[in-house]
GROMACS .gro file of C-alpha atoms in nm:
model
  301
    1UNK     CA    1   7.488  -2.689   5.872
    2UNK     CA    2   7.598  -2.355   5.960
    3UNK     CA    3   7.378  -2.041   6.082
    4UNK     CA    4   7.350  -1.754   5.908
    5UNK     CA    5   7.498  -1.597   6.229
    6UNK     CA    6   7.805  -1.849   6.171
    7UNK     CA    7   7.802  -1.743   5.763
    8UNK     CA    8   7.822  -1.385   5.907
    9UNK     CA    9   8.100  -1.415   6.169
   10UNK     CA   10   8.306  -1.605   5.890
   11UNK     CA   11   8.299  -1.270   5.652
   12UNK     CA   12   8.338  -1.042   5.936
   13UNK     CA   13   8.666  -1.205   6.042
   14UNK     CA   14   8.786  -1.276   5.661
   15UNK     CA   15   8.765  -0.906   5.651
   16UNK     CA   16   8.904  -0.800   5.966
   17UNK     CA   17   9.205  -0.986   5.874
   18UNK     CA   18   9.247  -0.838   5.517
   19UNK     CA   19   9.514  -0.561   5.564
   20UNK     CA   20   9.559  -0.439   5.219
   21UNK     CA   21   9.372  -0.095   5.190
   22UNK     CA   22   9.349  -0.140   4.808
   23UNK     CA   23   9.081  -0.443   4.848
   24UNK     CA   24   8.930  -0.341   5.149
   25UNK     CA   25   8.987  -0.065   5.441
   26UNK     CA   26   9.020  -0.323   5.716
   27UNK     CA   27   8.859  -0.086   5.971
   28UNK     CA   28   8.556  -0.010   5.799
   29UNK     CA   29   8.505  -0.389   5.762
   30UNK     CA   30   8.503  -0.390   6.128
   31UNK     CA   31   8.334  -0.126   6.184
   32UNK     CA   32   8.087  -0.284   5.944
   33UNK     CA   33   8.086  -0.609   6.144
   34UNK     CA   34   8.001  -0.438   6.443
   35UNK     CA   35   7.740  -0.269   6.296
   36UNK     CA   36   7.867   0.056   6.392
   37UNK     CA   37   7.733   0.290   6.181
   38UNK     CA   38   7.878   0.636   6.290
   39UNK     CA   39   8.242   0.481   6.306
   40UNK     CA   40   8.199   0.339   5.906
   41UNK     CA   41   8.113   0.687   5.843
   42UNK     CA   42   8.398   0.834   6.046
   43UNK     CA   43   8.676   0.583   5.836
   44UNK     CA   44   8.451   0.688   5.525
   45UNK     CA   45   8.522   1.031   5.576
   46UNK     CA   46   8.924   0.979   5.642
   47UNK     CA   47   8.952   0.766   5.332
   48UNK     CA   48   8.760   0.917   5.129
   49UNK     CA   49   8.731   1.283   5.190
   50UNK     CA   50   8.964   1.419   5.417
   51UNK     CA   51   9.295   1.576   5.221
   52UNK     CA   52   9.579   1.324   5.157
   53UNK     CA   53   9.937   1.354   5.030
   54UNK     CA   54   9.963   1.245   4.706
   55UNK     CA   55   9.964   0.897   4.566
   56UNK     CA   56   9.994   0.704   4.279
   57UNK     CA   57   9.595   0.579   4.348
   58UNK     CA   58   9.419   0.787   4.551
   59UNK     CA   59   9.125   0.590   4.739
   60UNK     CA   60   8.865   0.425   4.557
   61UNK     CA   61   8.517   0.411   4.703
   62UNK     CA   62   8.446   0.016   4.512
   63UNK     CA   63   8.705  -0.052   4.757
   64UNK     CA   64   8.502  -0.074   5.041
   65UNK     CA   65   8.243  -0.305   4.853
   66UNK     CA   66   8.309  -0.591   5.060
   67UNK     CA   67   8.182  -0.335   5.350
   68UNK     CA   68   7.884  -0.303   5.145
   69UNK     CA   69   7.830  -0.704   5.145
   70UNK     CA   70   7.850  -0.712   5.512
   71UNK     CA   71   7.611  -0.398   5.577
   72UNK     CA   72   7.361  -0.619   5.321
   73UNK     CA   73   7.412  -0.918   5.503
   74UNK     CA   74   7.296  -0.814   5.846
   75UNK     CA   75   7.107  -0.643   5.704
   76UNK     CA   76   7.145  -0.254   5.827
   77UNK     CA   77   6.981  -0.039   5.533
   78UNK     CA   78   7.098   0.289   5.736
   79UNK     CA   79   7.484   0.171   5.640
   80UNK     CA   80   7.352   0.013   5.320
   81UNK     CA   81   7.186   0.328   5.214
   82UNK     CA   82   7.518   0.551   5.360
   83UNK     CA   83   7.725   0.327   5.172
   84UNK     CA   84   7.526   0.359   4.858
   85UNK     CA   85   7.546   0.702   4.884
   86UNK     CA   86   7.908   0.692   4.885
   87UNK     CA   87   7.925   0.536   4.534
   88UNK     CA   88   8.087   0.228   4.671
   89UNK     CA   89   7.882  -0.053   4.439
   90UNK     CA   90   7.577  -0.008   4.152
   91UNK     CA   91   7.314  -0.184   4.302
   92UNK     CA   92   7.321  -0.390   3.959
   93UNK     CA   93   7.679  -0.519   4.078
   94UNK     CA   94   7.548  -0.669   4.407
   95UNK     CA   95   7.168  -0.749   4.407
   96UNK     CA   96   7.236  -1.097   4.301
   97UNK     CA   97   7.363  -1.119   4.710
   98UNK     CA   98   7.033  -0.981   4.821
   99UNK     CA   99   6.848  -1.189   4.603
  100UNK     CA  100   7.014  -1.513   4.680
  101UNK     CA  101   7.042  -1.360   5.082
  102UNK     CA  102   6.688  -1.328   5.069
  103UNK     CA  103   6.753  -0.939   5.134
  104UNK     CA  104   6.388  -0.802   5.132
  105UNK     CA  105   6.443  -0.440   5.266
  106UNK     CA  106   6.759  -0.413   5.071
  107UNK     CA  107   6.584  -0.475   4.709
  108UNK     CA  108   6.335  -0.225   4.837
  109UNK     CA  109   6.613   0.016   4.857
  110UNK     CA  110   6.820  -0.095   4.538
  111UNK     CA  111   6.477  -0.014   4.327
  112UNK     CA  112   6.450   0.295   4.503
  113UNK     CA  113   6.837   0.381   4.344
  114UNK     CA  114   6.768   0.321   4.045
  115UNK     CA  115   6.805  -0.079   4.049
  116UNK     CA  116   6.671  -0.191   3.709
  117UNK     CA  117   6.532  -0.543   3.801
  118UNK     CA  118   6.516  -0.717   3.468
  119UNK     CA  119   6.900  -0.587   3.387
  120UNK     CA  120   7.038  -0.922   3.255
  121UNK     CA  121   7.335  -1.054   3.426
  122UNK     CA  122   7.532  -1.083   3.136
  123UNK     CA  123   7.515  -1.182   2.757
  124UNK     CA  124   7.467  -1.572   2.810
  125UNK     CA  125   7.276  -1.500   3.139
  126UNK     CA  126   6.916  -1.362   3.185
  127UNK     CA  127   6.781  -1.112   3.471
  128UNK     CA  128   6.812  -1.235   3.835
  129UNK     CA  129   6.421  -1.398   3.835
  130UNK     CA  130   6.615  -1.683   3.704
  131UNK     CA  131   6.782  -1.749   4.028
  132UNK     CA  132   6.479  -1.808   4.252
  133UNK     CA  133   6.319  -1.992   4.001
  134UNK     CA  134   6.612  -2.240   4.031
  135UNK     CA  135   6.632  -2.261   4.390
  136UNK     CA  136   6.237  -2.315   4.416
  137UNK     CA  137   6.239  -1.990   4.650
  138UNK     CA  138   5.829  -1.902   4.532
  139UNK     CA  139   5.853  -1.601   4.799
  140UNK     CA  140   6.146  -1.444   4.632
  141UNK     CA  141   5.969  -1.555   4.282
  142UNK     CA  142   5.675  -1.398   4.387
  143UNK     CA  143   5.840  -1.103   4.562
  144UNK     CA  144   6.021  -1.009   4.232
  145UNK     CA  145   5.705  -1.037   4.036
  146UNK     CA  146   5.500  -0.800   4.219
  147UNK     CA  147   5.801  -0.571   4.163
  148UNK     CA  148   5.830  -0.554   3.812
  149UNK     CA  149   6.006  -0.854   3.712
  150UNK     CA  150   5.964  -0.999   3.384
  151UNK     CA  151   5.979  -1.378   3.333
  152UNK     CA  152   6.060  -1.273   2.961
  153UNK     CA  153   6.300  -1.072   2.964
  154UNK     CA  154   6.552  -1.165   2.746
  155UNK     CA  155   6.979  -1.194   2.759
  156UNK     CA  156   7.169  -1.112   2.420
  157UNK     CA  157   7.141  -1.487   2.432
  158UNK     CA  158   6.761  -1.522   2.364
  159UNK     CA  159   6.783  -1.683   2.750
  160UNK     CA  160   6.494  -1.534   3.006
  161UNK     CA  161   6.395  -1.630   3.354
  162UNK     CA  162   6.194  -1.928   3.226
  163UNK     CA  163   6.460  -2.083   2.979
  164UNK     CA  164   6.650  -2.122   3.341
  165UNK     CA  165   6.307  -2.268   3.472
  166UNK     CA  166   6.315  -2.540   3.256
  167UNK     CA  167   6.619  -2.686   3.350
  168UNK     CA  168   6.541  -2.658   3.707
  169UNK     CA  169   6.207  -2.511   3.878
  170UNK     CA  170   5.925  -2.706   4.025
  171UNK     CA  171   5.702  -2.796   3.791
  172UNK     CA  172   5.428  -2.559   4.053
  173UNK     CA  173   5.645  -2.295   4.048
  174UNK     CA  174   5.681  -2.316   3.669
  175UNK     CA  175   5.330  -2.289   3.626
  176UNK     CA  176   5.280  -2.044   3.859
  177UNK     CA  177   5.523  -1.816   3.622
  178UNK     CA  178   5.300  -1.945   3.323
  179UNK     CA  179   4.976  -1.759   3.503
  180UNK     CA  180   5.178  -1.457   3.580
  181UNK     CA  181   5.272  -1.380   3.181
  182UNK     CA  182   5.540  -1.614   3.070
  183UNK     CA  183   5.555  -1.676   2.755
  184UNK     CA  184   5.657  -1.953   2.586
  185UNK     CA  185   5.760  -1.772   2.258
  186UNK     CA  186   6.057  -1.587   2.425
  187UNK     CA  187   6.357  -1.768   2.595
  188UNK     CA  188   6.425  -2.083   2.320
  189UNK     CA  189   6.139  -2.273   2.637
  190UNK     CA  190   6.120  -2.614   2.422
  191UNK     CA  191   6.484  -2.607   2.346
  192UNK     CA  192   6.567  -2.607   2.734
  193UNK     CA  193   6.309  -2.821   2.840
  194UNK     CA  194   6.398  -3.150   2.661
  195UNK     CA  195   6.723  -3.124   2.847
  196UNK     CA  196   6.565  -3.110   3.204
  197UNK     CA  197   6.740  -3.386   3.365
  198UNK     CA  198   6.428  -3.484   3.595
  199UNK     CA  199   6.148  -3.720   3.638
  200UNK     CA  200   5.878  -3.477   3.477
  201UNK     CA  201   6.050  -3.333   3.176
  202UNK     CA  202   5.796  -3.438   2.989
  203UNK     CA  203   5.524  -3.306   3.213
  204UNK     CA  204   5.747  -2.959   3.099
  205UNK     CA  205   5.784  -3.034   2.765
  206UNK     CA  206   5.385  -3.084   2.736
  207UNK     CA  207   5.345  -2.739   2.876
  208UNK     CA  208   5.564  -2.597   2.700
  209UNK     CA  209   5.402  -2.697   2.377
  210UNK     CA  210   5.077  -2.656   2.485
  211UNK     CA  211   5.119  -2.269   2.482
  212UNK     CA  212   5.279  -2.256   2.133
  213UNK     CA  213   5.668  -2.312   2.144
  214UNK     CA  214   5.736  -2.379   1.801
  215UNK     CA  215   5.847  -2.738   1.779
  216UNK     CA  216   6.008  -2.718   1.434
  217UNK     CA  217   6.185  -2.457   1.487
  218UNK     CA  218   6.612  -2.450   1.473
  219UNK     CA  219   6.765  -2.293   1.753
  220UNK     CA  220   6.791  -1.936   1.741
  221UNK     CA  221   6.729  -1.963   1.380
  222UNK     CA  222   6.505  -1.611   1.448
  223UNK     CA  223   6.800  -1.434   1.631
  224UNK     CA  224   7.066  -1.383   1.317
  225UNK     CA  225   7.322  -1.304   1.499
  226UNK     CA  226   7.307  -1.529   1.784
  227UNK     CA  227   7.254  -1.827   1.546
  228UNK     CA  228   7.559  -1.684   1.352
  229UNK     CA  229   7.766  -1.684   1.689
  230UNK     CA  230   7.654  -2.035   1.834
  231UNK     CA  231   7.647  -2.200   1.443
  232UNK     CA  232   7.987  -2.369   1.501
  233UNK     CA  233   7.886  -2.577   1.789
  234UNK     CA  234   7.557  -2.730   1.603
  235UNK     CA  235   7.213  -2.559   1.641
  236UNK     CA  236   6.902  -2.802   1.530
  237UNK     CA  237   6.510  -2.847   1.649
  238UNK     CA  238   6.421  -2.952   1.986
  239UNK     CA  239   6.416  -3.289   1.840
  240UNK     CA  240   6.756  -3.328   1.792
  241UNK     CA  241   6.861  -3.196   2.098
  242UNK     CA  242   6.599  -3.517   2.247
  243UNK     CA  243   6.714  -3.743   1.983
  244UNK     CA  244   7.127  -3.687   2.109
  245UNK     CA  245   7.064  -3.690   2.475
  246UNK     CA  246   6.830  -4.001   2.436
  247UNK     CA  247   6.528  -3.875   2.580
  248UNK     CA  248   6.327  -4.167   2.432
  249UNK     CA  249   5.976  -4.058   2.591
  250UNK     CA  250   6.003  -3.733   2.499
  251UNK     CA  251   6.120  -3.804   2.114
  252UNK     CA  252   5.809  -3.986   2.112
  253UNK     CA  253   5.553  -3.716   2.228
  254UNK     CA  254   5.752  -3.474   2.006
  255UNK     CA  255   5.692  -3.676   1.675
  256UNK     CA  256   5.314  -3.696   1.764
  257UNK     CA  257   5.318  -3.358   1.835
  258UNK     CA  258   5.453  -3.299   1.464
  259UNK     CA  259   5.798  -3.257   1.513
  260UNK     CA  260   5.986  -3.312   1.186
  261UNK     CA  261   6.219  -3.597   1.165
  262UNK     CA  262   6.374  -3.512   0.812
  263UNK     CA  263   6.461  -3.127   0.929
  264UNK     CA  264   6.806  -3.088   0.937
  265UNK     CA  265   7.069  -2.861   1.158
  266UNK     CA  266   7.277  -2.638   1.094
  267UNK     CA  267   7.587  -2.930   1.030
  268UNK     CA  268   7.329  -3.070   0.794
  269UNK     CA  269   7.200  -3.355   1.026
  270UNK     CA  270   6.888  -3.516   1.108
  271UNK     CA  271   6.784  -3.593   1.479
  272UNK     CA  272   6.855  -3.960   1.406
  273UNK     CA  273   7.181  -3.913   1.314
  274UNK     CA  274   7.276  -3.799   1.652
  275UNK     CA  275   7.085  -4.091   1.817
  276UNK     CA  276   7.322  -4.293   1.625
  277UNK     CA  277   7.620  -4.093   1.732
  278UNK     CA  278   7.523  -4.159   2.077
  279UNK     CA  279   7.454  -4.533   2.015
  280UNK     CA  280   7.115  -4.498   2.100
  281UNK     CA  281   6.960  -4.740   1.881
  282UNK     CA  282   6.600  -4.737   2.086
  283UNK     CA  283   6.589  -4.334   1.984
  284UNK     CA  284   6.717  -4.434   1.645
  285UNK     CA  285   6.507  -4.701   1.549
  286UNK     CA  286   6.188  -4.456   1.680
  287UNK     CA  287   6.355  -4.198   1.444
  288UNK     CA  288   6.371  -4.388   1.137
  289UNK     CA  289   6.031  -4.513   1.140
  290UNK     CA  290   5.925  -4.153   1.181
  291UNK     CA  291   6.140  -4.112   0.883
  292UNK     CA  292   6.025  -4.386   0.655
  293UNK     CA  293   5.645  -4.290   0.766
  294UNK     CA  294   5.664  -3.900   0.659
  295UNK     CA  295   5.881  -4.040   0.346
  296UNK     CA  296   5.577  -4.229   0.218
  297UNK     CA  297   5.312  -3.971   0.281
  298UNK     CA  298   5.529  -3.719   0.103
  299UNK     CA  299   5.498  -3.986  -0.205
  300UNK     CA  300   5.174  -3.995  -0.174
  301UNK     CA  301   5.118  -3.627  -0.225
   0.00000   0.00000   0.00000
């Protein structure tokens, strides 16, 4: 497996060898590589702020972000902070790198610019908790935490840290996020957690119940114009997401739980329907006497 001194050698000599200016100032790269801090500002100052002739595109300072990547890597704040300075990246654009690079002094220094740490990273994509909560990392997890992170903070989406968590994360570190102030009502936690492909998705979909998820309710059907967006595609209950991906033990445990077998989606389907569609006639069979059963006791009534 390679080193992170291998990893770093690699980008260092991918950007040696660049030679356009417009992507990336080949000397500063070096310099950058070399850690040489007073010759990245010397090239900084001749690209940036010395006069020039005239051209078309005068120098950019986002082109030296790749600079930027390797200053973060080493790490050397002094040239990240220099850099920073400079205007060549929003700390927004590249904290994902420190987070995943495990890049302790340089969050320090992102928050201190302004970084806002529970920024989503896009519509569909929640705030950057998410990504050590995937990769198990509980220093990071915790590290983020203590710095203001919010394991509900939401995407346009309805998607936060933890909807990410339930598709992925240790079922410690998941409840380790639980006693820190996650919150099962933000996210769309059931809907995510009957698709965890693992051996304790139910052990997820328990917990996730067991702090109030609603379990009858339709996908985003609180979120108007998300639900209008994603509509197309099929939104229904956490029971017919189950029910289609044949997750037999956890159809079960949502029915005793109350889960409404009749409910329909938005294509006007029951959860059995998409057992069937799947040709899952264990799921199906479960679904229809769930379906007969609330039938009668509606009668009755």
């Amino acid at each position: 497996m390679p080193s992170v001194q291998d990893d770093q050698q690699l980008i260092c000599q991918k950007a040696t060898l660049r030679t356009s200016a417009v992507e990336n100032p080949a000397e500063i790269s070096a310099a950058a590589c070399k850690g040489d801090l007073e010759e990245v500002k010397k090239q900084v100052q001749r690209l940036l702020h010395d006069p020039r002739p005239p051209e078309p595109q005068p120098p950019q300072p986002k082109w030296l972000a790749q600079s930027l990547l390797i200053a973060m890597q080493k790490p050397n704040i002094e040239m990240v902070q220099f850099l920073l300075d400079e205007n060549v990246a929003d700390p927004h654009s590249v904290a994902e790198a420190a987070v995943r690079g495990r890049g302790w002094e340089v969050l320090e220094l992102f928050l201190q610019y302004g970084w806002d740490i529970n920024r989503p990273q896009g519509r569909n994509e929640p705030p950057l908790l998410s990504i050590p909560l995937c990769t198990a990392d509980r220093e990071m997890v915790e590290w983020l935490l203590n710095h203001g992170a919010d394991p509900n903070a939401r995407c346009a989406w309805d998607f936060t840290p933890m909807s990410l968590a339930m598709y992925l994360a240790p079922l410690d570190l998941i409840d380790y996020v639980f006693s820190r102030g996650g919150d099962a009502h933000y996210g769309q936690l059931l809907h995510c957690a009957v698709l965890r492909e693992k051996p304790d998705a139910l052990d997820v979909v328990r917990r996730v119940i067991q702090r109030g998820a609603p379990i009858n309710e339709v996908k985003y059907e609180k979120e108007p114009m998300v639900y209008w967006e994603r509509e197309p595609f099929g939104l229904g209950t956490a029971l017919h997401r189950a029910a289609e991906f044949g997750n037999k033990n956890i159809v079960k445990y949502l029915l005793e739980q109350g889960a409404d077998p009749l409910k329909l989606d938005s294509k006007g389907k029951t959860p059995r329907f998409w057992a069937e569609k799947c040709n899952d006639a264990d799921v199906a069979s479960i679904l229809k006497e769930a379906e007969d059963n609330q039938s009668s006791a509606r009668l009755r009534l």
